Amino acid sequence: MVMLKSWRQLKFRQRLVFLLLFAVLLPTVALLVTQYYSLLDLRGKTRLAYENSLRQTIQQIDGNLEARISEIGYARLQSFDAATLDSWNGEKVKAQLNEILRGNPEIESVFVLSSESNNLSYTAILSQTSGYREIKSESAPNEAFFKTPDEESITVSFVSVVQSPAASRSAFYFVQSQCEKCPPPDKTTNEKFYIYRPLSDPRDIQRLRFVGISLKQNYVVNELFPEAIRLMEKNDGQNQKGEIVFAAFDENRRLVFSNNTVSNNVVPENLDAFEASATLRQTFSRWTLAASYRDNNIADLATNYFLRNLLLLLLIVGLIAAGILLTLRVASTEVDLAAAKSAFVSNVSHELKTPLSLIRLFAELLETEGVKPEKRGEYLRIISKETGRLTALINNILDFAAIEAGKKEYNFAPHNLTETVAEVLENYSLVLRESGFDLQTDFSEKLPLVSIDRDAVGQAVLNLLNNSAKYSLDEKYITVKVGRGANGTVQIQIGDRGIGIAPGEQKKIFEKFYRSGGASDVHNVKGSGLGLALVKHVAEAHGGSVSVKSQSGKGSIFTIRLPIKDNGSG
Ligand code: ADP
C-alpha cells in the first residue's frame, strides 16, 4: 500500500526510468550474464569439437591405410597359384615369387610356406637384396622356419596371425612387428610390415600354407601414409590447404613420419606437442598418428570464436541499451512537449484576455460622458497599443499553425533591409518610449538590396523587440543595429539590458513552446513560447540564421543573419 502510494507520487519521468530498469534493463543484464556463461561453456565445447574433428580425421586416415593395404595384398598376392604347393616344386615356386617381386619396388621380400605334415615343411623367400633361398625343414613349422633375423621376424609375425581369432575370416592380414635382431634400415625404427595371404586354414598347424610380402619402410613412410592423407583430403574436403600437420610416432614416441613438407615449420618431435592423437587400430597398431592445426592451436581458435561471439553479444546489448536510452529520450521529450502545450494554452488565453479586457475597459470609459479630451487621446492610445499586441500575438499563432501544417509561404523580393527594420521601429518605438525605454538605433551602414519576405522579417524583428521589452526590468535600454555580418551576410542585431538567458537555455529558447526555466523561477512574464521559434523559422527560410549572446542578469543580443548572395541586386 505504502509502495503504491509512493509510486503514484513519483513523476512520470521517474516512473519511466523505474519501469525501463525493471522491465528492460534487468532482463538485459540477466541475458548478458547467462549468455556470457553459455559462451564460456561453448568455448570448452568448441575445443572438444576441434579435437574430435582431428581425431576423426586420424581415423579416416587409418581406414584409408587399411583399404590401401588390402588393395596391395590383393594386387600382389591374389595371383599366387596355391596348387603349386601341392607337391613342392622349387622352380615353379621361385618363378611365382619372382612374378610377384618383379616391377614392384615397394616389396622388400616375398615368401611362401607350405607344411605338408607335422614334420615336413618347405619355405622359400625371394628378397630384393639377397635373392632366392629355399629350405626344407623336417621339424615343426613354427620351430624351424627361416634362419636369418629377417626370416625369424616373419615367423614371429605369422605366429601372431595364426593366433589371431580373426585369422580365418579375412583373405589378407597386415602385421606390423618389430624385428629386434634386424639391422635397422635408414629410418629410425626396424619395423617390419607384412601382408599375408593364407592358403589354408591358419588354425590347422599341420597343414599350413601361406604366401606373404614385406613392404619397405621407405615405401610405407614416404608413399603409403602421404597417399592415405591425400585420399582423406580429397574425399573429405578437409585440410585442402594443408592446415593440419600429421605425424606418426612409434612405440618409443619417436617421430617416424610427418606430412609437414609444405611449410618450414619444424614438426614438434614430441607427441605431447600435438593437439590430438590416436593409435592406428586397424593397421599400424604399433604407431600413433598425431595431428595439429598448422598455424593455430585449438585453444586460440576456441578463444577467437569465444571473443567473436562475446563481441557480438556486447554489440547486441549495446544496441538494446541505445534503444532504451532513445526511448527514454523520446518519451521525455514527448512529456516536455505535452507539458509545454498545456502551458501554451493557458499562456495564450491569458495573453488574449489581458489586452481584450483593457480594450473593453477603455472603450467603455470613452463611451461614458464627460471624458476629458486629453484623457480621450490617452485611452485611444492604450486601445491602439493593446490592439497591436493582440494582432502580433494572433499573427504569431496563425504563422505557427501555417508552419506546422507545412503551408507557410514566403514571398521573396529585393528590399532594403534597413528600411524594413526602420519601418517596424517607426510603429513600435512610440510604444517602447511610452513604456520608458531608451531606444538606440544604428542604421548608418550602406547595404545592398537583399531578397526577403518583408512582412516575415518585420514580424521577426517585432518579436525580438517585444521580447527585449518584455524581459527588461529596471534598465530599459534597447539597441537596434543593421549592418554587414561575416561571410557575405547582412545582420539585424537587437540588444537589451534585461534579465538575460542562462547558457544552458540559450539553444532551447528557439524551440517551439519553450519558455525559460519553466518561466516562473526566471521571470513572471507571460508568453506563448512561439516568438523565437518563428524568428528561427523565418531566418532559416531565408537561408540565414538567428543566434543569441547573453549573460544572466546583464542582457541579451539577438542577431538575425541573412545571406546577401546574388538575390538583392536584381
Ligand atoms: P515567449 O516570449 O512568448 O515566452 P519566445 O519564444 O519569444 O516566447 O521566447 C522564449 C523564451 O526565451 C522566453 O520565455 C524567455 O525566457 C526567453 N527570452 C526571449 N527573449 C529574451 C530576452 N530578450 N531576454 C531574456 N530572455 C528572453
PDB file of N, CA and C in Angstrom, residues 373-419:
ATOM      1  N   PRO A 373     -11.060  65.727 -22.881  1.00  0.00           N
ATOM      2  CA  PRO A 373     -10.455  65.493 -24.184  1.00  0.00           C
ATOM      3  C   PRO A 373      -9.025  64.937 -24.078  1.00  0.00           C
ATOM      4  N   GLU A 374      -8.206  65.424 -23.086  1.00  0.00           N
ATOM      5  CA  GLU A 374      -6.830  64.907 -23.004  1.00  0.00           C
ATOM      6  C   GLU A 374      -6.797  63.442 -22.596  1.00  0.00           C
ATOM      7  N   LYS A 375      -7.815  63.033 -21.824  1.00  0.00           N
ATOM      8  CA  LYS A 375      -7.893  61.604 -21.437  1.00  0.00           C
ATOM      9  C   LYS A 375      -8.271  60.746 -22.642  1.00  0.00           C
ATOM     10  N   ARG A 376      -9.173  61.294 -23.466  1.00  0.00           N
ATOM     11  CA  ARG A 376      -9.627  60.575 -24.663  1.00  0.00           C
ATOM     12  C   ARG A 376      -8.436  60.053 -25.481  1.00  0.00           C
ATOM     13  N   GLY A 377      -7.521  61.020 -25.746  1.00  0.00           N
ATOM     14  CA  GLY A 377      -6.324  60.661 -26.539  1.00  0.00           C
ATOM     15  C   GLY A 377      -5.565  59.524 -25.880  1.00  0.00           C
ATOM     16  N   GLU A 378      -5.423  59.627 -24.551  1.00  0.00           N
ATOM     17  CA  GLU A 378      -4.665  58.585 -23.814  1.00  0.00           C
ATOM     18  C   GLU A 378      -5.358  57.222 -23.944  1.00  0.00           C
ATOM     19  N   TYR A 379      -6.705  57.236 -23.745  1.00  0.00           N
ATOM     20  CA  TYR A 379      -7.465  55.982 -23.820  1.00  0.00           C
ATOM     21  C   TYR A 379      -7.333  55.355 -25.214  1.00  0.00           C
ATOM     22  N   LEU A 380      -7.440  56.223 -26.217  1.00  0.00           N
ATOM     23  CA  LEU A 380      -7.353  55.701 -27.591  1.00  0.00           C
ATOM     24  C   LEU A 380      -5.974  55.074 -27.859  1.00  0.00           C
ATOM     25  N   ARG A 381      -4.941  55.743 -27.301  1.00  0.00           N
ATOM     26  CA  ARG A 381      -3.584  55.197 -27.486  1.00  0.00           C
ATOM     27  C   ARG A 381      -3.452  53.820 -26.834  1.00  0.00           C
ATOM     28  N   ILE A 382      -4.052  53.705 -25.632  1.00  0.00           N
ATOM     29  CA  ILE A 382      -3.999  52.398 -24.942  1.00  0.00           C
ATOM     30  C   ILE A 382      -4.721  51.340 -25.768  1.00  0.00           C
ATOM     31  N   ILE A 383      -5.917  51.734 -26.260  1.00  0.00           N
ATOM     32  CA  ILE A 383      -6.678  50.773 -27.075  1.00  0.00           C
ATOM     33  C   ILE A 383      -5.851  50.365 -28.301  1.00  0.00           C
ATOM     34  N   SER A 384      -5.210  51.348 -28.930  1.00  0.00           N
ATOM     35  CA  SER A 384      -4.432  51.047 -30.126  1.00  0.00           C
ATOM     36  C   SER A 384      -3.231  50.155 -29.780  1.00  0.00           C
ATOM     37  N   LYS A 385      -2.575  50.430 -28.667  1.00  0.00           N
ATOM     38  CA  LYS A 385      -1.405  49.642 -28.257  1.00  0.00           C
ATOM     39  C   LYS A 385      -1.810  48.187 -27.970  1.00  0.00           C
ATOM     40  N   GLU A 386      -2.923  48.045 -27.252  1.00  0.00           N
ATOM     41  CA  GLU A 386      -3.369  46.689 -26.920  1.00  0.00           C
ATOM     42  C   GLU A 386      -3.827  45.946 -28.167  1.00  0.00           C
ATOM     43  N   THR A 387      -4.449  46.685 -29.120  1.00  0.00           N
ATOM     44  CA  THR A 387      -4.853  46.045 -30.377  1.00  0.00           C
ATOM     45  C   THR A 387      -3.612  45.553 -31.115  1.00  0.00           C
ATOM     46  N   GLY A 388      -2.557  46.367 -31.073  1.00  0.00           N
ATOM     47  CA  GLY A 388      -1.289  45.969 -31.707  1.00  0.00           C
ATOM     48  C   GLY A 388      -0.769  44.689 -31.076  1.00  0.00           C
ATOM     49  N   ARG A 389      -0.812  44.612 -29.761  1.00  0.00           N
ATOM     50  CA  ARG A 389      -0.326  43.420 -29.063  1.00  0.00           C
ATOM     51  C   ARG A 389      -1.113  42.185 -29.475  1.00  0.00           C
ATOM     52  N   LEU A 390      -2.459  42.374 -29.520  1.00  0.00           N
ATOM     53  CA  LEU A 390      -3.337  41.272 -29.918  1.00  0.00           C
ATOM     54  C   LEU A 390      -3.004  40.795 -31.334  1.00  0.00           C
ATOM     55  N   THR A 391      -2.868  41.815 -32.222  1.00  0.00           N
ATOM     56  CA  THR A 391      -2.578  41.471 -33.617  1.00  0.00           C
ATOM     57  C   THR A 391      -1.279  40.673 -33.711  1.00  0.00           C
ATOM     58  N   ALA A 392      -0.242  41.156 -32.999  1.00  0.00           N
ATOM     59  CA  ALA A 392       1.054  40.468 -33.050  1.00  0.00           C
ATOM     60  C   ALA A 392       0.915  39.028 -32.573  1.00  0.00           C
ATOM     61  N   LEU A 393       0.181  38.872 -31.471  1.00  0.00           N
ATOM     62  CA  LEU A 393       0.026  37.522 -30.914  1.00  0.00           C
ATOM     63  C   LEU A 393      -0.708  36.613 -31.897  1.00  0.00           C
ATOM     64  N   ILE A 394      -1.820  37.156 -32.430  1.00  0.00           N
ATOM     65  CA  ILE A 394      -2.612  36.322 -33.346  1.00  0.00           C
ATOM     66  C   ILE A 394      -1.824  36.015 -34.616  1.00  0.00           C
ATOM     67  N   ASN A 395      -1.037  37.000 -35.091  1.00  0.00           N
ATOM     68  CA  ASN A 395      -0.187  36.732 -36.254  1.00  0.00           C
ATOM     69  C   ASN A 395       0.789  35.596 -35.968  1.00  0.00           C
ATOM     70  N   ASN A 396       1.379  35.657 -34.780  1.00  0.00           N
ATOM     71  CA  ASN A 396       2.315  34.585 -34.395  1.00  0.00           C
ATOM     72  C   ASN A 396       1.634  33.225 -34.414  1.00  0.00           C
ATOM     73  N   ILE A 397       0.442  33.170 -33.814  1.00  0.00           N
ATOM     74  CA  ILE A 397      -0.250  31.876 -33.717  1.00  0.00           C
ATOM     75  C   ILE A 397      -0.634  31.381 -35.115  1.00  0.00           C
ATOM     76  N   LEU A 398      -1.120  32.292 -35.940  1.00  0.00           N
ATOM     77  CA  LEU A 398      -1.518  31.879 -37.292  1.00  0.00           C
ATOM     78  C   LEU A 398      -0.308  31.393 -38.090  1.00  0.00           C
ATOM     79  N   ASP A 399       0.797  32.140 -37.965  1.00  0.00           N
ATOM     80  CA  ASP A 399       2.010  31.727 -38.675  1.00  0.00           C
ATOM     81  C   ASP A 399       2.484  30.374 -38.201  1.00  0.00           C
ATOM     82  N   PHE A 400       2.448  30.220 -36.889  1.00  0.00           N
ATOM     83  CA  PHE A 400       2.900  28.952 -36.322  1.00  0.00           C
ATOM     84  C   PHE A 400       2.047  27.801 -36.856  1.00  0.00           C
ATOM     85  N   ALA A 401       0.729  28.031 -36.885  1.00  0.00           N
ATOM     86  CA  ALA A 401      -0.176  26.997 -37.392  1.00  0.00           C
ATOM     87  C   ALA A 401       0.164  26.675 -38.841  1.00  0.00           C
ATOM     88  N   ALA A 402       0.457  27.722 -39.625  1.00  0.00           N
ATOM     89  CA  ALA A 402       0.787  27.502 -41.033  1.00  0.00           C
ATOM     90  C   ALA A 402       2.088  26.711 -41.174  1.00  0.00           C
ATOM     91  N   ILE A 403       3.054  27.048 -40.318  1.00  0.00           N
ATOM     92  CA  ILE A 403       4.334  26.336 -40.369  1.00  0.00           C
ATOM     93  C   ILE A 403       4.143  24.862 -40.021  1.00  0.00           C
ATOM     94  N   GLU A 404       3.387  24.632 -38.951  1.00  0.00           N
ATOM     95  CA  GLU A 404       3.151  23.245 -38.513  1.00  0.00           C
ATOM     96  C   GLU A 404       2.449  22.445 -39.595  1.00  0.00           C
ATOM     97  N   ALA A 405       1.529  23.108 -40.302  1.00  0.00           N
ATOM     98  CA  ALA A 405       0.793  22.411 -41.362  1.00  0.00           C
ATOM     99  C   ALA A 405       1.609  22.350 -42.651  1.00  0.00           C
ATOM    100  N   GLY A 406       2.796  22.972 -42.634  1.00  0.00           N
ATOM    101  CA  GLY A 406       3.650  22.976 -43.823  1.00  0.00           C
ATOM    102  C   GLY A 406       3.099  23.892 -44.895  1.00  0.00           C
ATOM    103  N   LYS A 407       2.273  24.870 -44.489  1.00  0.00           N
ATOM    104  CA  LYS A 407       1.650  25.721 -45.515  1.00  0.00           C
ATOM    105  C   LYS A 407       2.185  27.140 -45.514  1.00  0.00           C
ATOM    106  N   LYS A 408       3.164  27.397 -44.696  1.00  0.00           N
ATOM    107  CA  LYS A 408       3.695  28.760 -44.621  1.00  0.00           C
ATOM    108  C   LYS A 408       4.467  29.067 -45.905  1.00  0.00           C
ATOM    109  N   GLU A 409       4.105  30.168 -46.523  1.00  0.00           N
ATOM    110  CA  GLU A 409       4.798  30.547 -47.763  1.00  0.00           C
ATOM    111  C   GLU A 409       5.458  31.899 -47.592  1.00  0.00           C
ATOM    112  N   TYR A 410       6.589  32.064 -48.225  1.00  0.00           N
ATOM    113  CA  TYR A 410       7.304  33.346 -48.147  1.00  0.00           C
ATOM    114  C   TYR A 410       7.337  33.968 -49.533  1.00  0.00           C
ATOM    115  N   ASN A 411       7.149  35.268 -49.572  1.00  0.00           N
ATOM    116  CA  ASN A 411       7.230  35.964 -50.857  1.00  0.00           C
ATOM    117  C   ASN A 411       8.502  36.794 -50.886  1.00  0.00           C
ATOM    118  N   PHE A 412       9.497  36.276 -51.580  1.00  0.00           N
ATOM    119  CA  PHE A 412      10.787  36.967 -51.607  1.00  0.00           C
ATOM    120  C   PHE A 412      10.814  38.033 -52.697  1.00  0.00           C
ATOM    121  N   ALA A 413      11.363  39.147 -52.322  1.00  0.00           N
ATOM    122  CA  ALA A 413      11.574  40.206 -53.318  1.00  0.00           C
ATOM    123  C   ALA A 413      12.723  41.067 -52.816  1.00  0.00           C
ATOM    124  N   PRO A 414      13.451  41.748 -53.723  1.00  0.00           N
ATOM    125  CA  PRO A 414      14.572  42.574 -53.280  1.00  0.00           C
ATOM    126  C   PRO A 414      14.085  43.762 -52.459  1.00  0.00           C
ATOM    127  N   HIS A 415      14.680  43.921 -51.299  1.00  0.00           N
ATOM    128  CA  HIS A 415      14.266  45.015 -50.415  1.00  0.00           C
ATOM    129  C   HIS A 415      15.474  45.581 -49.722  1.00  0.00           C
ATOM    130  N   ASN A 416      15.305  46.804 -49.245  1.00  0.00           N
ATOM    131  CA  ASN A 416      16.332  47.419 -48.429  1.00  0.00           C
ATOM    132  C   ASN A 416      16.060  47.012 -46.986  1.00  0.00           C
ATOM    133  N   LEU A 417      16.995  46.268 -46.424  1.00  0.00           N
ATOM    134  CA  LEU A 417      16.772  45.705 -45.088  1.00  0.00           C
ATOM    135  C   LEU A 417      16.648  46.815 -44.035  1.00  0.00           C
ATOM    136  N   THR A 418      17.503  47.833 -44.156  1.00  0.00           N
ATOM    137  CA  THR A 418      17.478  48.929 -43.181  1.00  0.00           C
ATOM    138  C   THR A 418      16.097  49.586 -43.148  1.00  0.00           C
ATOM    139  N   GLU A 419      15.555  49.792 -44.357  1.00  0.00           N
ATOM    140  CA  GLU A 419      14.220  50.414 -44.418  1.00  0.00           C
ATOM    141  C   GLU A 419      13.172  49.527 -43.773  1.00  0.00           C
TER     142      GLU A 419
END
